[in-house]
Amino acid sequence: MAVSHLLTHPFRFTISTFKLLCALHLFQTHVFEVGPAQGPSMLPTFSIDGDWIAADKTHARNRRGALRVGDLVMYRIPVSPDAMGIKRLVGLPGDYVSIGTPGQGGQEYMIQSSILTEPKSQVPDGHCWIVGDNLPASRDSRAFGPVPLALVTGKVVARCLPFRDAGWFENGLQPVKNDS
Amino acid sequence: MALSSLWRRAAGQAGIAKAVAMNLVGFATWIPVLALFNIYVAEVTFVDGASMYPFMNSDKDSTLRQDVVLNWKRAPQHDLERGMIVTLRSPVHPEVVAVKRIVALEGDVIRTRPPYPVSTVLVPSGHVWVEGDGPPGSSLDSNMYGPVSKRLLTGKITHVIYPFHKFGPIDWRDHRRALVE
């Protein structure tokens, strides 16, 4: 009844469509989003091009406190005006992280203490440390430092396309079982 | 509204309660539109705290009432000038939206205030330096957390709505903070 009513009233139809689009946009930005991803910085987890991923936006800013080291996060790149990125979460506030790359000079250096963490050398409050899976081809926290959690927009939970590679992403870190 | 003629038919058949319910649902369908307006166009908001004293909350010692301002959300990273009052997500508390003044833009060299450990800072590309106007120690700002990425900016404060004696566009250009040339 409602649908045939709307179709015969074009102005109301326009308004209702506009309301629906607003609701869908809100859903996409705050609840769940599916979209394409490209770039070599997350090989072999993601292909350079052609992958479509699904992100759970309710984890934005880590407001549920449920993000864990090892999760894939979507974030606003702090040194770019509009680019979004996906990287792996390696450090949460208070964690100790290496700022270097394994196998290269500097790998033994840890994040310097900052005024927000004095006197310890930890990821500051409200920030996170993110690193790409493809270390040589990734511009990440090793280049631009800890990223404020306010720039994290969601947690990447699944790949949708290509269909034969579709599936949920698991956090590969598991607790070590102590059998003693 | 789209449902108003449906409501007329429904009210005749099933009574006032159903008519009221249909009306409320009709109003509720506007909520996503208003939410998007608040996020992307403009928002009326309270200013909490004394970090921007005396520009905002200048009556903080005589009343509990907070200033009410207009936060213009469109293009928050563009057309920034030194002296503008902006809202930004706090780098230290991601759920907090802070109100601060832009004191230096990318490429400027700023003489920092305590407790920042380095006396002069070159603001990196894509970042700004924000400070509160209040007395030293009253503001959690760039002197504590360093330059902030422009991606953290959420809007500009353009008008004061309450108190009424300050009603109207704000004059943010009346601000002096020397930079290192």
Coordinates of N, CA and C in Angstrom, one line a residue, chain A:
Chain A
M1 N 0.8 -1.2 0.0 CA 0.0 0.0 0.0 C 0.9 1.3 0.0
A2 N 1.9 1.2 0.8 CA 2.8 2.4 0.9 C 3.5 2.6 -0.4
V3 N 3.9 1.5 -1.0 CA 4.8 1.7 -2.2 C 3.9 2.3 -3.4
S4 N 2.7 1.8 -3.6 CA 1.9 2.3 -4.7 C 1.5 3.8 -4.3
H5 N 1.3 4.1 -3.1 CA 1.0 5.5 -2.6 C 2.2 6.4 -3.0
L6 N 3.4 5.9 -2.8 CA 4.6 6.8 -3.1 C 4.7 7.0 -4.6
L7 N 4.5 5.9 -5.3 CA 4.8 6.0 -6.8 C 3.8 7.0 -7.4
T8 N 2.7 7.3 -6.8 CA 1.8 8.3 -7.5 C 2.0 9.7 -6.9
H9 N 2.9 9.9 -6.0 CA 3.2 11.2 -5.5 C 4.7 11.5 -5.6
P10 N 5.1 12.0 -6.8 CA 6.5 12.1 -7.1 C 7.3 13.0 -6.1
F11 N 6.7 14.0 -5.5 CA 7.5 14.8 -4.6 C 7.8 14.0 -3.3
R12 N 6.7 13.3 -2.8 CA 6.9 12.5 -1.6 C 7.9 11.4 -1.9
F13 N 7.9 10.9 -3.2 CA 8.8 9.8 -3.6 C 10.2 10.3 -3.5
T14 N 10.4 11.5 -4.0 CA 11.8 12.1 -3.9 C 12.3 12.3 -2.5
I15 N 11.4 12.8 -1.6 CA 11.8 13.0 -0.2 C 12.1 11.6 0.4
S16 N 11.3 10.7 0.2 CA 11.5 9.4 0.8 C 12.8 8.7 0.3
T17 N 13.1 8.9 -1.0 CA 14.3 8.4 -1.5 C 15.5 9.1 -0.9
F18 N 15.4 10.4 -0.7 CA 16.5 11.1 -0.1 C 16.7 10.6 1.4
K19 N 15.6 10.4 2.1 CA 15.7 9.9 3.5 C 16.4 8.5 3.5
L20 N 16.0 7.7 2.5 CA 16.6 6.4 2.5 C 18.1 6.4 2.2
L21 N 18.5 7.3 1.2 CA 19.9 7.5 0.9 C 20.7 8.0 2.1
C22 N 20.1 8.9 2.9 CA 20.8 9.4 4.1 C 21.0 8.2 5.1
A23 N 20.0 7.4 5.2 CA 20.1 6.3 6.2 C 21.1 5.3 5.7
L24 N 21.1 5.0 4.4 CA 22.1 4.1 3.9 C 23.6 4.6 4.1
H25 N 23.7 5.9 3.8 CA 25.1 6.5 4.0 C 25.5 6.4 5.5
L26 N 24.6 6.7 6.4 CA 24.9 6.6 7.8 C 25.3 5.2 8.1
F27 N 24.6 4.2 7.6 CA 24.9 2.8 7.8 C 26.3 2.5 7.3
Q28 N 26.6 3.0 6.1 CA 27.9 2.7 5.6 C 29.0 3.3 6.3
T29 N 28.8 4.5 6.9 CA 29.9 5.1 7.6 C 30.1 4.7 9.1
H30 N 29.0 4.2 9.7 CA 29.0 3.9 11.1 C 28.8 2.5 11.4
V31 N 28.4 1.6 10.5 CA 28.1 0.2 10.9 C 28.9 -0.7 10.0
F32 N 28.7 -0.7 8.7 CA 29.3 -1.7 7.8 C 29.5 -1.1 6.4
E33 N 30.7 -1.4 5.9 CA 31.0 -0.9 4.5 C 31.7 -1.9 3.7
V34 N 31.4 -2.0 2.4 CA 32.1 -2.9 1.5 C 32.7 -2.0 0.4
G35 N 33.9 -2.2 0.1 CA 34.5 -1.3 -1.0 C 35.8 -1.9 -1.5
P36 N 36.3 -1.3 -2.6 CA 37.6 -1.9 -3.2 C 38.8 -1.4 -2.4
A37 N 39.9 -2.1 -2.6 CA 41.1 -1.7 -2.0 C 42.2 -2.0 -3.0
Q38 N 43.2 -1.1 -3.1 CA 44.3 -1.3 -4.0 C 45.6 -0.9 -3.3
G39 N 46.8 -1.4 -3.9 CA 48.1 -1.0 -3.4 C 48.9 -2.3 -3.0
P40 N 50.2 -2.1 -3.0 CA 51.0 -3.3 -2.7 C 51.4 -3.5 -1.3
S41 N 51.0 -2.5 -0.4 CA 51.6 -2.5 0.9 C 51.1 -3.6 1.8
M42 N 50.1 -4.4 1.4 CA 49.5 -5.4 2.3 C 49.6 -6.8 1.6
L43 N 50.5 -6.9 0.6 CA 50.8 -8.3 0.0 C 51.4 -9.2 1.1
P44 N 51.1 -10.5 1.2 CA 50.2 -11.2 0.4 C 48.8 -11.2 0.9
T45 N 48.5 -10.5 1.9 CA 47.1 -10.5 2.5 C 46.1 -10.0 1.5
F46 N 46.4 -8.9 0.8 CA 45.5 -8.3 -0.2 C 46.3 -8.3 -1.5
S47 N 45.6 -8.5 -2.6 CA 46.3 -8.3 -3.9 C 46.5 -6.8 -4.2
I48 N 47.3 -6.6 -5.2 CA 47.6 -5.2 -5.5 C 46.3 -4.5 -6.0
D49 N 45.5 -5.2 -6.7 CA 44.2 -4.6 -7.2 C 43.1 -5.6 -7.3
G50 N 41.9 -5.2 -7.3 CA 40.8 -6.1 -7.6 C 40.1 -6.7 -6.3
D51 N 40.7 -6.5 -5.2 CA 40.1 -7.0 -4.0 C 39.0 -6.1 -3.5
W52 N 37.9 -6.7 -3.0 CA 36.8 -5.9 -2.4 C 36.8 -6.4 -0.9
I53 N 36.8 -5.5 0.0 CA 36.9 -5.9 1.4 C 35.6 -5.3 2.2
A54 N 35.3 -6.0 3.3 CA 34.2 -5.5 4.1 C 34.8 -5.1 5.5
A55 N 34.3 -3.9 5.9 CA 34.8 -3.3 7.2 C 33.7 -3.1 8.2
D56 N 34.0 -3.5 9.4 CA 33.1 -3.3 10.5 C 33.4 -1.9 11.1
K57 N 32.5 -0.9 10.9 CA 32.8 0.5 11.3 C 32.5 0.7 12.8
T58 N 31.9 -0.2 13.5 CA 31.6 0.0 14.9 C 32.8 0.0 15.7
H59 N 34.0 -0.4 15.1 CA 35.2 -0.3 15.9 C 36.0 1.0 15.7
A60 N 35.3 2.0 15.0 CA 36.0 3.2 14.7 C 36.5 3.8 16.0
R61 N 37.7 4.4 16.0 CA 38.3 5.1 17.1 C 38.5 4.1 18.3
N62 N 38.4 2.8 18.0 CA 38.5 1.8 19.0 C 37.5 2.1 20.2
R63 N 36.3 2.5 19.8 CA 35.4 3.0 20.9 C 34.8 1.8 21.6
R64 N 34.9 0.6 21.0 CA 34.4 -0.6 21.8 C 35.6 -1.2 22.6
G65 N 36.8 -0.7 22.4 CA 37.9 -1.3 23.1 C 38.2 -2.7 22.7
A66 N 37.7 -3.1 21.5 CA 37.8 -4.5 21.1 C 38.9 -4.8 20.0
L67 N 39.6 -3.7 19.6 CA 40.6 -4.0 18.6 C 41.8 -4.6 19.3
R68 N 42.4 -5.6 18.6 CA 43.6 -6.3 19.2 C 44.7 -6.2 18.2
V69 N 46.0 -6.4 18.8 CA 47.1 -6.4 17.9 C 47.0 -7.6 17.0
G70 N 47.2 -7.3 15.7 CA 47.0 -8.4 14.7 C 45.8 -8.1 13.8
D71 N 44.9 -7.2 14.3 CA 43.7 -6.9 13.5 C 44.1 -6.0 12.3
L72 N 43.3 -6.1 11.2 CA 43.4 -5.2 10.1 C 42.6 -4.0 10.4
V73 N 43.1 -2.8 10.3 CA 42.3 -1.6 10.5 C 42.3 -0.7 9.3
M74 N 41.2 0.0 9.1 CA 41.1 1.0 8.1 C 41.3 2.4 8.7
Y75 N 42.0 3.3 8.1 CA 42.3 4.5 8.8 C 42.5 5.7 7.8
R76 N 42.4 6.9 8.3 CA 42.7 8.1 7.5 C 44.2 8.3 7.5
I77 N 44.8 8.4 6.4 CA 46.3 8.6 6.4 C 46.6 10.0 6.8
P78 N 47.4 10.1 7.9 CA 47.5 11.4 8.6 C 48.2 12.5 7.7
V79 N 49.1 12.0 6.8 CA 49.8 13.0 6.0 C 49.2 13.2 4.6
S80 N 48.0 12.8 4.4 CA 47.3 13.0 3.1 C 46.0 13.6 3.3
P81 N 45.5 14.5 2.4 CA 44.3 15.2 2.7 C 43.0 14.3 2.6
D82 N 43.1 13.2 1.8 CA 41.8 12.5 1.7 C 42.0 11.0 1.5
A83 N 43.2 10.5 1.6 CA 43.4 9.0 1.3 C 43.1 8.2 2.5
M84 N 42.5 7.0 2.3 CA 42.3 6.0 3.3 C 43.3 4.9 3.1
G85 N 43.6 4.2 4.2 CA 44.6 3.1 4.1 C 44.1 1.9 4.9
I86 N 44.6 0.8 4.7 CA 44.4 -0.4 5.5 C 45.8 -1.0 5.9
K87 N 46.0 -1.2 7.2 CA 47.2 -1.7 7.7 C 46.9 -2.7 8.8
R88 N 47.9 -3.3 9.3 CA 47.8 -4.2 10.5 C 48.1 -3.5 11.7
L89 N 47.3 -3.7 12.8 CA 47.5 -3.0 14.1 C 48.6 -3.8 14.8
V90 N 49.7 -3.1 15.1 CA 50.8 -3.8 15.7 C 51.0 -3.3 17.2
G91 N 50.5 -2.1 17.5 CA 50.7 -1.6 18.8 C 49.5 -0.8 19.3
L92 N 49.0 -1.0 20.5 CA 47.9 -0.2 21.1 C 48.6 0.7 22.2
P93 N 47.8 1.6 22.7 CA 48.4 2.5 23.7 C 49.1 1.7 24.8
G94 N 50.3 2.1 25.1 CA 51.1 1.4 26.2 C 52.0 0.3 25.7
D95 N 51.8 -0.1 24.4 CA 52.6 -1.2 23.9 C 54.0 -0.7 23.6
Y96 N 55.0 -1.6 23.6 CA 56.4 -1.3 23.2 C 56.5 -1.8 21.7
V97 N 56.9 -1.0 20.8 CA 57.1 -1.4 19.4 C 58.4 -1.0 18.9
S98 N 58.9 -1.7 17.9 CA 60.2 -1.4 17.2 C 59.8 -0.4 16.1
I99 N 60.6 0.6 16.0 CA 60.4 1.6 14.9 C 61.1 1.2 13.6
G100 N 62.0 0.1 13.7 CA 62.7 -0.3 12.5 C 62.1 -1.4 11.8
T101 N 62.8 -1.9 10.8 CA 62.3 -3.0 10.0 C 63.2 -4.2 10.3
P102 N 62.7 -5.4 10.5 CA 63.5 -6.6 10.8 C 64.4 -6.9 9.6
G103 N 65.7 -7.1 9.9 CA 66.6 -7.4 8.8 C 67.3 -6.2 8.3
Q104 N 66.9 -5.0 8.8 CA 67.7 -3.8 8.3 C 68.2 -3.1 9.5
G105 N 69.2 -2.2 9.3 CA 69.7 -1.4 10.4 C 68.6 -0.6 11.0
G106 N 68.7 -0.6 12.3 CA 67.7 0.2 13.0 C 66.6 -0.6 13.6
Q107 N 66.7 -2.0 13.4 CA 65.5 -2.8 13.9 C 65.5 -2.9 15.4
E108 N 66.6 -2.5 16.0 CA 66.6 -2.7 17.5 C 66.1 -1.4 18.2
Y109 N 65.8 -0.4 17.4 CA 65.3 0.9 18.0 C 63.9 0.8 18.4
M110 N 63.6 1.2 19.6 CA 62.2 1.3 20.0 C 61.7 2.7 19.9
I111 N 60.4 2.8 19.9 CA 59.8 4.2 19.9 C 60.3 5.0 21.0
Q112 N 60.6 6.3 20.7 CA 61.2 7.1 21.7 C 60.1 7.6 22.7
S113 N 60.5 7.8 23.9 CA 59.5 8.3 24.9 C 59.1 9.7 24.4
S114 N 57.8 10.0 24.6 CA 57.3 11.3 24.3 C 56.7 11.9 25.5
I115 N 56.4 13.1 25.4 CA 55.8 13.8 26.6 C 54.6 13.1 27.1
L116 N 53.9 12.4 26.2 CA 52.7 11.7 26.6 C 53.0 10.4 27.3
T117 N 54.2 9.9 27.2 CA 54.4 8.6 27.8 C 55.5 8.6 28.8
E118 N 56.1 9.8 29.1 CA 57.3 9.8 29.9 C 57.1 9.1 31.2
P119 N 58.1 8.4 31.7 CA 59.4 8.2 31.1 C 59.6 7.0 30.2
K120 N 58.5 6.3 29.9 CA 58.6 5.0 29.1 C 58.6 5.2 27.6
S121 N 59.1 4.3 26.9 CA 59.1 4.3 25.4 C 58.0 3.5 24.9
Q122 N 56.8 4.0 24.9 CA 55.6 3.2 24.5 C 54.8 4.0 23.5
V123 N 53.8 3.3 22.9 CA 52.8 3.9 22.1 C 52.0 4.9 23.0
P124 N 51.9 6.2 22.6 CA 51.3 7.1 23.5 C 49.8 6.8 23.7
D125 N 49.2 7.3 24.7 CA 47.7 7.3 25.0 C 47.0 7.8 23.8
G126 N 45.9 7.1 23.4 CA 45.1 7.6 22.3 C 45.6 7.3 20.9
H127 N 46.8 6.6 20.8 CA 47.4 6.4 19.5 C 47.6 4.9 19.3
C128 N 47.9 4.5 18.0 CA 48.2 3.1 17.7 C 49.4 3.1 16.8
W129 N 50.0 1.9 16.6 CA 51.1 1.7 15.7 C 50.7 0.7 14.7
I130 N 50.7 1.2 13.4 CA 50.2 0.3 12.3 C 51.3 0.1 11.3
V131 N 51.4 -1.2 10.8 CA 52.4 -1.6 9.9 C 51.8 -2.4 8.8
G132 N 52.3 -2.2 7.5 CA 51.8 -3.0 6.4 C 52.4 -4.4 6.5
D133 N 51.7 -5.4 5.8 CA 52.3 -6.7 5.8 C 53.5 -6.8 4.8
N134 N 53.5 -6.0 3.8 CA 54.6 -6.0 2.8 C 55.6 -5.0 3.2
L135 N 56.5 -5.3 4.1 CA 57.3 -4.3 4.8 C 58.1 -3.4 3.8
P136 N 58.7 -3.9 2.8 CA 59.5 -3.0 1.9 C 58.6 -2.0 1.1
A137 N 57.4 -2.3 0.9 CA 56.5 -1.5 0.1 C 55.4 -0.8 0.9
S138 N 55.7 -0.5 2.1 CA 54.6 0.0 3.0 C 55.0 1.3 3.7
R139 N 54.2 2.4 3.4 CA 54.4 3.6 4.2 C 53.5 3.6 5.4
D140 N 54.0 3.4 6.6 CA 53.1 3.2 7.7 C 53.7 3.9 8.9
S141 N 53.5 3.4 10.1 CA 53.9 4.1 11.3 C 55.4 4.2 11.4
R142 N 56.1 3.3 10.7 CA 57.6 3.5 10.7 C 58.0 4.8 10.0
A143 N 57.2 5.3 9.1 CA 57.5 6.6 8.5 C 56.8 7.8 9.1
F144 N 55.5 7.7 9.5 CA 54.8 8.8 10.0 C 54.4 8.7 11.5
G145 N 55.0 7.8 12.2 CA 54.8 7.7 13.6 C 53.5 7.2 14.1
P146 N 53.2 7.2 15.4 CA 52.0 6.6 15.9 C 50.8 7.4 15.3
V147 N 49.7 6.7 15.1 CA 48.5 7.3 14.4 C 47.5 7.4 15.5
P148 N 46.9 8.6 15.7 CA 45.8 8.8 16.7 C 44.7 7.8 16.4
L149 N 44.2 7.2 17.4 CA 43.1 6.3 17.2 C 41.8 7.0 16.6
A150 N 41.7 8.3 16.8 CA 40.6 9.0 16.2 C 40.6 8.9 14.7
L151 N 41.8 8.6 14.1 CA 41.8 8.4 12.6 C 41.5 7.0 12.1
V152 N 41.3 6.1 13.1 CA 40.9 4.7 12.7 C 39.4 4.7 12.5
T153 N 39.0 4.2 11.3 CA 37.6 4.3 10.9 C 36.9 2.9 11.0
G154 N 37.7 1.8 11.1 CA 37.0 0.6 11.2 C 38.0 -0.6 11.2
K155 N 37.4 -1.8 11.4 CA 38.2 -3.0 11.4 C 37.8 -3.8 10.1
V156 N 38.8 -4.2 9.3 CA 38.5 -5.0 8.1 C 38.3 -6.4 8.5
V157 N 37.1 -7.0 8.2 CA 36.8 -8.3 8.7 C 36.7 -9.4 7.7
A158 N 36.6 -9.0 6.4 CA 36.4 -10.0 5.4 C 36.8 -9.5 4.0
R159 N 37.1 -10.5 3.1 CA 37.3 -10.2 1.7 C 36.0 -10.7 1.0
C160 N 35.4 -9.8 0.1 CA 34.2 -10.3 -0.6 C 34.6 -10.7 -2.0
L161 N 35.5 -10.0 -2.7 CA 35.8 -10.3 -4.1 C 37.4 -10.4 -4.2
P162 N 38.0 -11.1 -5.1 CA 37.3 -12.1 -6.0 C 36.7 -13.2 -5.2
F163 N 35.7 -13.8 -5.8 CA 34.8 -14.7 -5.0 C 35.5 -15.9 -4.5
R164 N 36.5 -16.4 -5.3 CA 37.2 -17.6 -4.9 C 38.1 -17.4 -3.7
D165 N 38.4 -16.1 -3.4 CA 39.3 -15.8 -2.3 C 38.4 -15.2 -1.1
A166 N 37.1 -15.2 -1.3 CA 36.3 -14.6 -0.3 C 36.3 -15.3 1.1
G167 N 36.3 -14.6 2.2 CA 36.3 -15.2 3.5 C 36.6 -14.2 4.6
W168 N 36.4 -14.7 5.8 CA 36.6 -13.8 7.0 C 38.1 -13.8 7.2
F169 N 38.6 -12.6 7.7 CA 40.0 -12.5 8.2 C 40.1 -12.9 9.6
E170 N 41.0 -13.9 10.0 CA 41.2 -14.2 11.4 C 42.4 -13.5 11.9
N171 N 42.4 -13.1 13.1 CA 43.6 -12.6 13.8 C 44.5 -13.7 14.0
G172 N 45.7 -13.6 13.4 CA 46.6 -14.8 13.4 C 47.3 -15.0 14.7
L173 N 47.2 -14.0 15.6 CA 47.9 -14.2 16.9 C 47.1 -15.0 17.8
Q174 N 47.6 -16.1 18.3 CA 46.9 -17.0 19.3 C 47.7 -17.0 20.6
P175 N 47.1 -17.1 21.7 CA 47.8 -17.3 23.0 C 48.6 -18.6 23.0
V176 N 49.8 -18.6 23.6 CA 50.6 -19.8 23.7 C 50.0 -20.6 24.8
K177 N 49.7 -21.9 24.5 CA 49.1 -22.7 25.5 C 50.3 -23.3 26.4
N178 N 50.1 -23.1 27.7 CA 51.1 -23.6 28.6 C 50.7 -24.9 29.2
D179 N 51.3 -26.0 28.9 CA 50.8 -27.3 29.3 C 51.4 -27.8 30.6
S180 N 52.1 -26.9 31.3 CA 52.8 -27.4 32.5 C 51.8 -27.5 33.7

